[in-house]
Coordinates of C-alpha atoms in Angstrom, one line a residue:
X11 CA 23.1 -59.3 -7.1
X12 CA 24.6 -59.3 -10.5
X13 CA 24.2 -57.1 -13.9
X14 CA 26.4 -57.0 -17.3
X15 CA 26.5 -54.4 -19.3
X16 CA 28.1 -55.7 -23.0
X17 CA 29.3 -53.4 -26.3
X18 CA 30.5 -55.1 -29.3
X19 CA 33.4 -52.7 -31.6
X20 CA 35.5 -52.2 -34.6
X21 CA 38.9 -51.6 -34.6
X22 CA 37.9 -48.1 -35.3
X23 CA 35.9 -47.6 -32.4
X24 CA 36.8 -50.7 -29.9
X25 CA 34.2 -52.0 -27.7
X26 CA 36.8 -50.9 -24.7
X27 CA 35.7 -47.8 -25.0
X28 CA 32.8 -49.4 -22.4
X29 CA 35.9 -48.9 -19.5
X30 CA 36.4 -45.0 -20.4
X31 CA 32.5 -44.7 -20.5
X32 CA 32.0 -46.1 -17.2
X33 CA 35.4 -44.7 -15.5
X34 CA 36.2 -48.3 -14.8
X35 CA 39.4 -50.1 -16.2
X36 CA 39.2 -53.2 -18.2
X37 CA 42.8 -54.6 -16.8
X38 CA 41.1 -54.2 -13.3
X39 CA 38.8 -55.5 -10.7
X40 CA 37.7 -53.0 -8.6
X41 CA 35.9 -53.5 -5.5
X42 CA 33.7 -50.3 -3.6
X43 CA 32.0 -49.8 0.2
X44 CA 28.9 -49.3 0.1
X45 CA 26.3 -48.9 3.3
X46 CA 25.0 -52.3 2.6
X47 CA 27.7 -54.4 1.4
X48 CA 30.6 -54.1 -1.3
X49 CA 30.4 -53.7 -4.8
X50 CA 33.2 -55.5 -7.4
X51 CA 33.0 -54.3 -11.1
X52 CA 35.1 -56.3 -13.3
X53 CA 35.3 -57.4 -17.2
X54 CA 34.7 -60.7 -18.2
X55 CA 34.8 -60.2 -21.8
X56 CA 37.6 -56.8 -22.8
X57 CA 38.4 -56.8 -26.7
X58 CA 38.1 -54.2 -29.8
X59 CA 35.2 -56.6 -30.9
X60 CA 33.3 -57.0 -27.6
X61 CA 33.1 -55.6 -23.6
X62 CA 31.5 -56.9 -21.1
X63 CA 31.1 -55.1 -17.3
X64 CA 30.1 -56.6 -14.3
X65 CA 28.6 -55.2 -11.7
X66 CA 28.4 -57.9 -8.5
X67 CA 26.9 -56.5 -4.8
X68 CA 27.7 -58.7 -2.1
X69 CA 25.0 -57.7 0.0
X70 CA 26.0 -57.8 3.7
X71 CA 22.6 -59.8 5.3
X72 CA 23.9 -58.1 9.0
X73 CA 23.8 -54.4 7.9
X74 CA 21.0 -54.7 5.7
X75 CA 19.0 -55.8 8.8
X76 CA 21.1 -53.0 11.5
X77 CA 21.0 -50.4 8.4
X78 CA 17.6 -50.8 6.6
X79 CA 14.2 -50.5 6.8
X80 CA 13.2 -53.4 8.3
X81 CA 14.9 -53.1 11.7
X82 CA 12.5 -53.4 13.6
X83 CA 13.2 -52.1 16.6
X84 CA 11.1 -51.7 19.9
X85 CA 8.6 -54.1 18.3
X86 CA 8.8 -53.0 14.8
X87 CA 6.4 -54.9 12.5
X88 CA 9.0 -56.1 10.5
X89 CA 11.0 -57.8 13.4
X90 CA 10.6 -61.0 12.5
X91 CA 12.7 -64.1 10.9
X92 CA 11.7 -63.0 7.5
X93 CA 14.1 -60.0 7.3
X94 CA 17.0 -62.6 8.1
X95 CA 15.6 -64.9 5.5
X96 CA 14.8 -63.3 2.0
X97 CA 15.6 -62.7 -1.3
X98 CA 17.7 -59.3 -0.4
X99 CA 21.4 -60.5 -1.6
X100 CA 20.4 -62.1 -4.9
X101 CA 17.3 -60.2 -6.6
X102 CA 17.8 -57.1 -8.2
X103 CA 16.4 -54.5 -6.3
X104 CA 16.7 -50.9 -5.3
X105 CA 20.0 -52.0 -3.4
X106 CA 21.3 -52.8 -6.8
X107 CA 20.2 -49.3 -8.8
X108 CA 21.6 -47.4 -5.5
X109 CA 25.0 -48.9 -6.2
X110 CA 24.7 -48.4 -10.1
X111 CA 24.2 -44.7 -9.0
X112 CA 27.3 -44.7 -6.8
X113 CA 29.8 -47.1 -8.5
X114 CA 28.8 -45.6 -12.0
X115 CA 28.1 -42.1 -11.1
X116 CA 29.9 -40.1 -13.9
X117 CA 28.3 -42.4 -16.4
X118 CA 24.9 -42.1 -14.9
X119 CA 25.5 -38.5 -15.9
X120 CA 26.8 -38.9 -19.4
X121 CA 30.2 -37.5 -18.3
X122 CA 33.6 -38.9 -20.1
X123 CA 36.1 -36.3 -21.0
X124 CA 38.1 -38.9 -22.4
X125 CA 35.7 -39.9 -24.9
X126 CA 33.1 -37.4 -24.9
X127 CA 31.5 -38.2 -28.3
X128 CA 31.3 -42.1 -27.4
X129 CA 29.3 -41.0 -24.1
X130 CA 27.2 -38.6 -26.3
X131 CA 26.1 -41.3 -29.0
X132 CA 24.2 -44.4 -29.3
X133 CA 25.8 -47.8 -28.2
X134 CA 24.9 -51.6 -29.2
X135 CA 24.0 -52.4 -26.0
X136 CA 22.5 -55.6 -24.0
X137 CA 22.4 -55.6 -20.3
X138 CA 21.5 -59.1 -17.9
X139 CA 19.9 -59.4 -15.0
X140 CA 19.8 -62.8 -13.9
X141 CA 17.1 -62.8 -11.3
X142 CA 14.7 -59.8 -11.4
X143 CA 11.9 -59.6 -9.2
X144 CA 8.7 -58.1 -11.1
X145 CA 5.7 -58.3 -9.4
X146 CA 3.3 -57.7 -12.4
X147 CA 5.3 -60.5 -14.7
X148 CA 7.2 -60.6 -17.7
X149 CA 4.3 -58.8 -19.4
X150 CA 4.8 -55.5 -17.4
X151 CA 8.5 -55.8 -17.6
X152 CA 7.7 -55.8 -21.4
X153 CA 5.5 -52.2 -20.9
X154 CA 8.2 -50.4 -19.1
X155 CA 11.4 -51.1 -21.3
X156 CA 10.0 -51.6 -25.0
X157 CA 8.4 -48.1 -24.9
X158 CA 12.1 -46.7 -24.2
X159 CA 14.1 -48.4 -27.4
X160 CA 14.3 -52.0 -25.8
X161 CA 14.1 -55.4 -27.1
X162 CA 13.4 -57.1 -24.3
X163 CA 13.1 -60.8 -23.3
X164 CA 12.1 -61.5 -19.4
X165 CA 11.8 -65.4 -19.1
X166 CA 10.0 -66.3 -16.3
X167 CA 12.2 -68.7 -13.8
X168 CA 10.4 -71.5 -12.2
X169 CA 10.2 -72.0 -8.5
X170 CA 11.7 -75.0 -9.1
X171 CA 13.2 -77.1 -11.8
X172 CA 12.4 -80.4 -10.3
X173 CA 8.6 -79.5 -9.9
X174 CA 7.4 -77.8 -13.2
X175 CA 4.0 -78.1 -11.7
X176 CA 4.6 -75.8 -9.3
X177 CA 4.9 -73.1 -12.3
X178 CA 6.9 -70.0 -12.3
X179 CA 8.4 -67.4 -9.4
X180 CA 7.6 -63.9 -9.3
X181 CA 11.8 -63.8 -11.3
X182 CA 12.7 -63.2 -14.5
X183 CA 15.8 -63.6 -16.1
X184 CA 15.9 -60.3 -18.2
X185 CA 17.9 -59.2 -21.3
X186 CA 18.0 -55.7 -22.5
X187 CA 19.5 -55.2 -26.1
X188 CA 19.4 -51.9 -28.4
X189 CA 21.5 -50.1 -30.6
X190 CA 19.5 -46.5 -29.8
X191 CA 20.3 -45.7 -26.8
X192 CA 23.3 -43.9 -25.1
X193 CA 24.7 -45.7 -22.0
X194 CA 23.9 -42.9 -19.4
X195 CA 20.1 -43.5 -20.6
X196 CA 20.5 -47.1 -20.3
X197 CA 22.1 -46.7 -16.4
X198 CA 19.0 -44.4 -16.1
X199 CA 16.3 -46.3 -17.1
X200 CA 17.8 -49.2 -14.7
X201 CA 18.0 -46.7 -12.1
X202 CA 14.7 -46.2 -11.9
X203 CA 13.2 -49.1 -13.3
X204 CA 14.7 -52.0 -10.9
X205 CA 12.7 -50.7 -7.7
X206 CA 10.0 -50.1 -9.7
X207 CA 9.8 -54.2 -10.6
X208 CA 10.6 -55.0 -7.6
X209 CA 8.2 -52.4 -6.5
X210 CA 9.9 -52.0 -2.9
X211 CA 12.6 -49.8 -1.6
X212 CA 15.4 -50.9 1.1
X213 CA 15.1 -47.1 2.7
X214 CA 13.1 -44.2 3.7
X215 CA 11.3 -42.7 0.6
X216 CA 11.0 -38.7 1.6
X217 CA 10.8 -35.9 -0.6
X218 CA 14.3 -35.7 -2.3
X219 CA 13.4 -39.2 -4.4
X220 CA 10.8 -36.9 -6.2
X221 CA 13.9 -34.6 -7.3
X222 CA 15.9 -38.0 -8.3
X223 CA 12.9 -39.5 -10.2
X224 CA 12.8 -36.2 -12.2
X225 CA 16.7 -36.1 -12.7
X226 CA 17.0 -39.9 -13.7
X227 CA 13.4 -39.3 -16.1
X228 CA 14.5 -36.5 -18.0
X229 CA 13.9 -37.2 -22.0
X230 CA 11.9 -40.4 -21.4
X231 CA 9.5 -40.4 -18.1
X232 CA 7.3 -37.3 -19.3
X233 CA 6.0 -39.6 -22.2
X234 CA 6.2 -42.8 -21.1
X235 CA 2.8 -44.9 -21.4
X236 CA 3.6 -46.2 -17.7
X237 CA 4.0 -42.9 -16.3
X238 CA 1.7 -43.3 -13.5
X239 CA 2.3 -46.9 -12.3
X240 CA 6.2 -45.7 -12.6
X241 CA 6.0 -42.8 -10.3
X242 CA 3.9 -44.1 -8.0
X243 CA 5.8 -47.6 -7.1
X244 CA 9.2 -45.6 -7.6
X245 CA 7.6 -43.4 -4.4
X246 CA 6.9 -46.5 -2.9
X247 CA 3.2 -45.7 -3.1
X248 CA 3.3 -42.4 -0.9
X249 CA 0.4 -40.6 -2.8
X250 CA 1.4 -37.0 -1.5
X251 CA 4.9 -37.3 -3.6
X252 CA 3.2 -39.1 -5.9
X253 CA 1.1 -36.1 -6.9
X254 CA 3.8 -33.9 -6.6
X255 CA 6.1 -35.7 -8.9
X256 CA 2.8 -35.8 -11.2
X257 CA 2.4 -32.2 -11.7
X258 CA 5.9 -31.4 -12.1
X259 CA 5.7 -34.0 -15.1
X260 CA 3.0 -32.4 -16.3
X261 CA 4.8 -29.4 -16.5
X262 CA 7.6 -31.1 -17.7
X263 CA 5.3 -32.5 -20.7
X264 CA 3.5 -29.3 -21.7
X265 CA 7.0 -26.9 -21.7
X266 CA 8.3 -29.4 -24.2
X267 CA 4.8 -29.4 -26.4
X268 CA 5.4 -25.7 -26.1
X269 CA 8.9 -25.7 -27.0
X270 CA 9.3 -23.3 -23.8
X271 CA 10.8 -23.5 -20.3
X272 CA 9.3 -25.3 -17.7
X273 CA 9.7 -21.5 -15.7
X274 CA 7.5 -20.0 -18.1
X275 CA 4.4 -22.1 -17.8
X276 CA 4.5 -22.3 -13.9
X277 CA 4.1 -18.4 -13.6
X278 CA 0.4 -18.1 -12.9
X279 CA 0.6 -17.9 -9.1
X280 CA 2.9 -15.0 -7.9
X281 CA 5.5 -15.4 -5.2
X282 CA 4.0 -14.8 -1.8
X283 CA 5.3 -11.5 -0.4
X284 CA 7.9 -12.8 2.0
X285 CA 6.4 -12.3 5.7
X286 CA 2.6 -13.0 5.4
X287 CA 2.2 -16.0 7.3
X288 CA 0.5 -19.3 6.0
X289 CA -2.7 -20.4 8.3
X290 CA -1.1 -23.7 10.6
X291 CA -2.8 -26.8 9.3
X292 CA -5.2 -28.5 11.3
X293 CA -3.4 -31.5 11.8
X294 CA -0.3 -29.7 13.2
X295 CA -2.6 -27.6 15.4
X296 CA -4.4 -31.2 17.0
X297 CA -0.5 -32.0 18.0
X298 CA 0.4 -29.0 19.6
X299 CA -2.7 -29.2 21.6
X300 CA -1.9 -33.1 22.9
X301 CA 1.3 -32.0 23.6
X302 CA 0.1 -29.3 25.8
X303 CA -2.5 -31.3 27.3
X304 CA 0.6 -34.0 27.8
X305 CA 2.8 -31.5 29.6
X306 CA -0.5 -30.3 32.0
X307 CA -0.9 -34.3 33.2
X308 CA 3.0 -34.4 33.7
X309 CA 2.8 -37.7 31.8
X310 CA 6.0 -39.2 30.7
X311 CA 5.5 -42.4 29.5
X312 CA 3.0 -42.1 26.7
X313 CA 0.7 -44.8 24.2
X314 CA -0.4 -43.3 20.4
X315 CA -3.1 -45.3 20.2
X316 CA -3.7 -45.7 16.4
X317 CA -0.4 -43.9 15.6
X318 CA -0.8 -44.6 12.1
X319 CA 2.0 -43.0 10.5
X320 CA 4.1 -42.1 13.1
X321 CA 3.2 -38.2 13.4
X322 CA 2.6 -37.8 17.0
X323 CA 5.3 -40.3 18.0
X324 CA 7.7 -38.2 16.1
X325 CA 6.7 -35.1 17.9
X326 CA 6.4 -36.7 21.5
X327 CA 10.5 -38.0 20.9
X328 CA 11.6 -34.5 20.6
X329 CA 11.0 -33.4 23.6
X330 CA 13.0 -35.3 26.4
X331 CA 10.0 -35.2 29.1
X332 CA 8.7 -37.9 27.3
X333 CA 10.8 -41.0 28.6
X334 CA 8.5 -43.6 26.1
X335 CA 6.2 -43.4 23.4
X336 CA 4.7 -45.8 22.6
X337 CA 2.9 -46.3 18.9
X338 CA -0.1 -49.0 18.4
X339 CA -1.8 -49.5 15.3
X340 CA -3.3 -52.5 13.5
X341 CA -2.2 -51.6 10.2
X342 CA 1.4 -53.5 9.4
X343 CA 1.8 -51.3 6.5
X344 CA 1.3 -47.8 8.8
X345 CA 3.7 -49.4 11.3
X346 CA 6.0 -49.7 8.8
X347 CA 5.8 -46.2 6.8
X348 CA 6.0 -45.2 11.3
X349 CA 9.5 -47.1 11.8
X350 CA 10.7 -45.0 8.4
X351 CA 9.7 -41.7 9.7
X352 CA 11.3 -42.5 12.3
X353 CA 14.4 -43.4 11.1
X354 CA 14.3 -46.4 13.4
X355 CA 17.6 -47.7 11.5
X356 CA 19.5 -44.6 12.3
X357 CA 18.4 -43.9 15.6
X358 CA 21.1 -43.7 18.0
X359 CA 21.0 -46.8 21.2
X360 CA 19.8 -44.2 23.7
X361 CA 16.8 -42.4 21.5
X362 CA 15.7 -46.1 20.2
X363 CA 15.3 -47.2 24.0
X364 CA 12.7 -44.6 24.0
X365 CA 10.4 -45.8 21.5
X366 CA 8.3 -48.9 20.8
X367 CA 5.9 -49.8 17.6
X368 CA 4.0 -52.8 17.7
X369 CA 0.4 -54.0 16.3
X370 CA -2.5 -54.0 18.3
X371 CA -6.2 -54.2 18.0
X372 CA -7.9 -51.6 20.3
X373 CA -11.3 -53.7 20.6
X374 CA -9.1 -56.2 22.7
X375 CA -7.2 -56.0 26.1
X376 CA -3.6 -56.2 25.6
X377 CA -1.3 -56.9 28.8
X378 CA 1.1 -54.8 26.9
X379 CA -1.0 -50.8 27.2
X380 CA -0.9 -51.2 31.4
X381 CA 1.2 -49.1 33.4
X382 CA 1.6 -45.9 31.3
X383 CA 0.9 -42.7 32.4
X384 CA -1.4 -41.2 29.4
X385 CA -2.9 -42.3 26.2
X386 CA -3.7 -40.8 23.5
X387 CA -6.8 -41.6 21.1
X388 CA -6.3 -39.5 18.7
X389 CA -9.1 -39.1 15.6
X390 CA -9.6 -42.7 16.3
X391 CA -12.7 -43.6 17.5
X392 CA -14.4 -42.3 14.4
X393 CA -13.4 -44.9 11.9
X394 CA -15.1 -47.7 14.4
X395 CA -18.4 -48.8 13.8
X396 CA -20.8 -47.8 16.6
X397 CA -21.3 -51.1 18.5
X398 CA -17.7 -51.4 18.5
X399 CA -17.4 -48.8 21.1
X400 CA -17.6 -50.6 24.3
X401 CA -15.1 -53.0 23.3
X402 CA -12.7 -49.9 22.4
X403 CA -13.8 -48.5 25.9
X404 CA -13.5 -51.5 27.7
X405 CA -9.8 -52.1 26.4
X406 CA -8.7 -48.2 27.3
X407 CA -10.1 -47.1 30.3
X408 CA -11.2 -50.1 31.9
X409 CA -8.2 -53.2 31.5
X410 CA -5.0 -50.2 30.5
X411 CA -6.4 -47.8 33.0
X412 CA -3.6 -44.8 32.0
X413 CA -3.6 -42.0 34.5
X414 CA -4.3 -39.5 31.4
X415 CA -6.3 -40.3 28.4
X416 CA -6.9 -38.1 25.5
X417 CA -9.5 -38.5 22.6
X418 CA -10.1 -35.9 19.7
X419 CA -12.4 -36.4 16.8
X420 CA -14.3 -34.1 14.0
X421 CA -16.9 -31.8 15.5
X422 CA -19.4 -32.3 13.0
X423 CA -21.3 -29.3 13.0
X424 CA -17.8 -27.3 12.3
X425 CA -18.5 -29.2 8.9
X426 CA -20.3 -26.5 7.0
X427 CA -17.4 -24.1 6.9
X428 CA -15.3 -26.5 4.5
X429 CA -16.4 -25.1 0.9
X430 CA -15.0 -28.2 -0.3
X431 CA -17.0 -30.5 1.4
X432 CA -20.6 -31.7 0.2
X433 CA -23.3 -31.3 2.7
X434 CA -24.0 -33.9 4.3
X435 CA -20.7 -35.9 4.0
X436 CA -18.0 -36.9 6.8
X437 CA -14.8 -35.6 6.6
X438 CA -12.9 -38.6 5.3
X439 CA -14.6 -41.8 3.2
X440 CA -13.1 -44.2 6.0
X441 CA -15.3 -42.2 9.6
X442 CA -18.2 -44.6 10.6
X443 CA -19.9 -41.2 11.9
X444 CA -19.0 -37.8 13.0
X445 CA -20.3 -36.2 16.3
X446 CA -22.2 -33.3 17.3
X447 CA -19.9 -31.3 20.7
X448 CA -23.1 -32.5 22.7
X449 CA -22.9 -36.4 21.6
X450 CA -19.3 -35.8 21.6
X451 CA -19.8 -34.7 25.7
X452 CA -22.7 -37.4 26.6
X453 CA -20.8 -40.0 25.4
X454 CA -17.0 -39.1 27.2
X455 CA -19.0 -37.9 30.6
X456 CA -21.0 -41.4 30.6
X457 CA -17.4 -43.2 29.9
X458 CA -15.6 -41.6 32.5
X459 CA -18.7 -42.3 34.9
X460 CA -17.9 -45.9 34.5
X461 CA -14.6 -46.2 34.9
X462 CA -13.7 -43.2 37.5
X463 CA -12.1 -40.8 35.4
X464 CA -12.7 -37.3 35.9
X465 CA -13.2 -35.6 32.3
X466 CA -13.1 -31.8 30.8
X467 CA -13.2 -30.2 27.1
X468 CA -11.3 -28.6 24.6
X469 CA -11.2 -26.8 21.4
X470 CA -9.2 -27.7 18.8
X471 CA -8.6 -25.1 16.1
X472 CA -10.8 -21.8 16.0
X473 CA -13.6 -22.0 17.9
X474 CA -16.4 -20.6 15.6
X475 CA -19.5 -19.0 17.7
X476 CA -21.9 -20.8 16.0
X477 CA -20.4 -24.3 15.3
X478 CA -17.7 -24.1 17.6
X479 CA -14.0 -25.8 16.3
X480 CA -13.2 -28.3 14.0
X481 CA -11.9 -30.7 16.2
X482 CA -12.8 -31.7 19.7
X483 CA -10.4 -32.9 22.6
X484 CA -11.7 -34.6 25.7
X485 CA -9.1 -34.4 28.3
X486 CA -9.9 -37.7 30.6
X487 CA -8.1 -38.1 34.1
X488 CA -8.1 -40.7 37.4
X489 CA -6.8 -39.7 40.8
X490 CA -5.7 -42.8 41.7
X491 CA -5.4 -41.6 45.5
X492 CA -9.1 -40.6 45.1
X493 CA -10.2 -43.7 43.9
X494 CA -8.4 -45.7 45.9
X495 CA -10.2 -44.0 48.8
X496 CA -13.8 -44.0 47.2
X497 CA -13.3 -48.2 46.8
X498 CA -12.1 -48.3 50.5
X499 CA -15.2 -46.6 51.7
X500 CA -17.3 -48.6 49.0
X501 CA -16.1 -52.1 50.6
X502 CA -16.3 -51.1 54.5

């Protein structure tokens, strides 16, 4: 990956002021470790008139793989050739704006106590990027930088010179000039902007990026046209920080309106009084119930069937009675938000052993769900249609045959107590239906009738004494001693 940053000067005020700016001497080339590979910064160009940085990552293909996202281990959806063969060392990308942050970190701030004035005024600057991913074109590279003070040109590269007809890549060759800009809010806008293009990040997006989008954003996000589409591909789409980092914007935007501080408008809602206790989510109460329902079976190697993002598997690998958990889904893209909760690529040798993630349809046998102690359906069978059932059943109970299973789904008739839902709707827009505790019952007795599981019932939440909990659990289990027996005496 490779970026310039160039200055033209006067003898009055040389262009080598760009080395004090950036903490980086022209006379030298510098090389820095990074988690990923090694950074060099060096000056092509280092005169009164003109200065020109460099900024080259050698990305190290190996680590990227060991270190990064796509690891993809125990079955990880992104173990495959691909994350061998890809566009990671040469495309900017959030691997570049991570070592702009940590090879130009005083600048990114706007610190220089050797030229503090310089860092505090306007440069003639132009930046390159040779290749720049930007999935949305050169016309949305256009609608992020121009708003900001740019002149911009993004020419589109071809796939290949020798075969116009082919037409362009999703790579632009991009070049940033302006003469209003400071360089710290040039290093910010990059910063932020590169990952956005590229609209992918190399690591796990958690809660502190939202602080880090704010911090990079200050004097230009709050305003910006593209706020939305910014925050939300910065976040790599995870609509939870997403909204957070929008009302904190917001907030942002309307102080500055007000000429005020941002403390002043968010003062409508007093502190809590330290002590009073906030009501436990349901979905936190639905995994301490499988977990106690886990520990009663004595189960110890464990499916998440439809583990969607990883929640339950991140619970069952804290406690060490669980020797492996196993998470199945057929969404690639919840595996793959999974192996980042996880941590997958920091997980020591002896904790990875313990897990698996790999896609799976549950309305088809798999070989691979045999021979575990207890599965876990949990809020799954909802979002199938109806006749898809047996095929669902079928595939659990009857080919995987665990010792243990567990289902939980919405209790419809708990329904009415949520203000906020309209009568007559499901929970969420994606459940094919919602069941009453008796359909809930007919259907798990009738299932463990068929395939010689014993089954009993549990609340999940408060159990209102009209419309009983939110969520129901049926607890499902085979003695295989039993039914062993009962298929002797059937065949003599």
């Amino acid at each position: 990956m490779f970026l310039t940053i160039s200055t033209s000067g006067t003898a009055a005020l040389p262009a080598t002021d760009l080395g004090f700016l950036l903490h980086k001497h022209p006379d030298k080339a510098q090389k820095f470790s990074t988690s990923y590979g090694t950074a060099h910064v060096f000056y092509p160009d280092a005169d009164a008139e003109r200065c020109t940085a460099a900024l080259l990552l050698e990305v190290d293909t190996v680590a990227l793989v060991r270190r990064g996202k796509g690891k993809g281990r125990g079955g990880a959806p992104d173990a495959a050739l691909a994350q061998y063969v890809n566009d990671r060392p040469y495309a900017a990308s959030s691997l570049l704006a991570v070592a702009l942050s940590a090879v130009f970190s005083s600048a990114l701030r706007g610190v220089c106590n050797a030229r503090p004035q310089r860092a505090a005024e306007p440069l003639p600057l132009r930046i390159e990027v040779p290749a720049l991913p930007a999935r949305g074109g050169p016309d949305l590279v256009r609608q992020l930088f121009e708003p900001l003070g740019w002149a911009v040109t993004a020419e589109p590269v071809a796939l290949d010179t020798e075969f116009p007809a082919w037409g362009d890549s999703r790579y632009v060759r991009l070049v940033l000039e302006s003469e209003k800009l400071t360089l710290a809010e040039a290093l910010r806008h990059l910063y932020v902007l590169l990952p956005v293009l590229d609209d992918a990040k190399h690591y796990w997006v958690s809660s502190d990026e939202v602080d880090k989008l704010l911090r990079a954003g200050e004097g230009w996000l709050p305003t910006h046209p593209e706020q939305k589409l910014i925050t939300s591909r910065y976040l790599s789409r995870r609509w939870s920080l997403t909204r957070q980092a929008m009302e904190r914007l917001e907030l942002v935007r309307l102080a500055e309106a007000d000429d005020s501080e941002v403390e002043s408008i968010d003062n409508a809602v007093e502190e809590e009084p330290e002590g009073e206790e906030k009501p436990t989510p349901l979905a936190v109460q639905r995994r301490e119930a499988i977990l106690a329902a886990l520990h009663a079976s004595g189960a110890a190697r464990v499916l998440d069937l439809g583990c969607g993002q990883g929640q339950l598997v991140q619970e069952l690998l804290k406690d060490a009675r669980f020797s492996e958990v196993v998470g199945v889904d057929v969404s690639v893209r919840a595996l793959t938000i999974a192996s980042r909760r996880l941590k997958l690529d920091r997980m020591g040798e002896r904790q990875a052993a313990r897990v698996k993630l790999f896609q799976g349809s549950l309305a088809y046998t798999d070989k691979r769900l045999k021979g575990y102690d207890a599965a876990v359906l949990s809020e799954v069978v909802e979002h199938l249609d109806l006749p898809r059932l047996p095929a669902l059943e079928y595939a659990v109970f009857g080919h995987a045959r665990p010792r243990t299973v567990l289902v939980t789904t919405p209790n419809v008739e708990y329904n009415v107590r949520w203000e906020t839902l309209p009568a007559g709707h499901v929970r969420h827009g994606d459940h094919r239906f919602e069941w009453t505790r008796e359909e809930f019952r007919t259907w798990a007795a009738a299932v463990a009738e068929r395939h010689g599981y014993e089954v009993g019932f549990q609340p999940v939440g408060p159990d209102d004494p009209e419309v009983g909990p939110p969520t129901q659990m049926a607890v499902f289990h085979r003695d295989e001693i039993r039914n062993d027996t009962t298929k002797e005496a059937k065949a003599a």
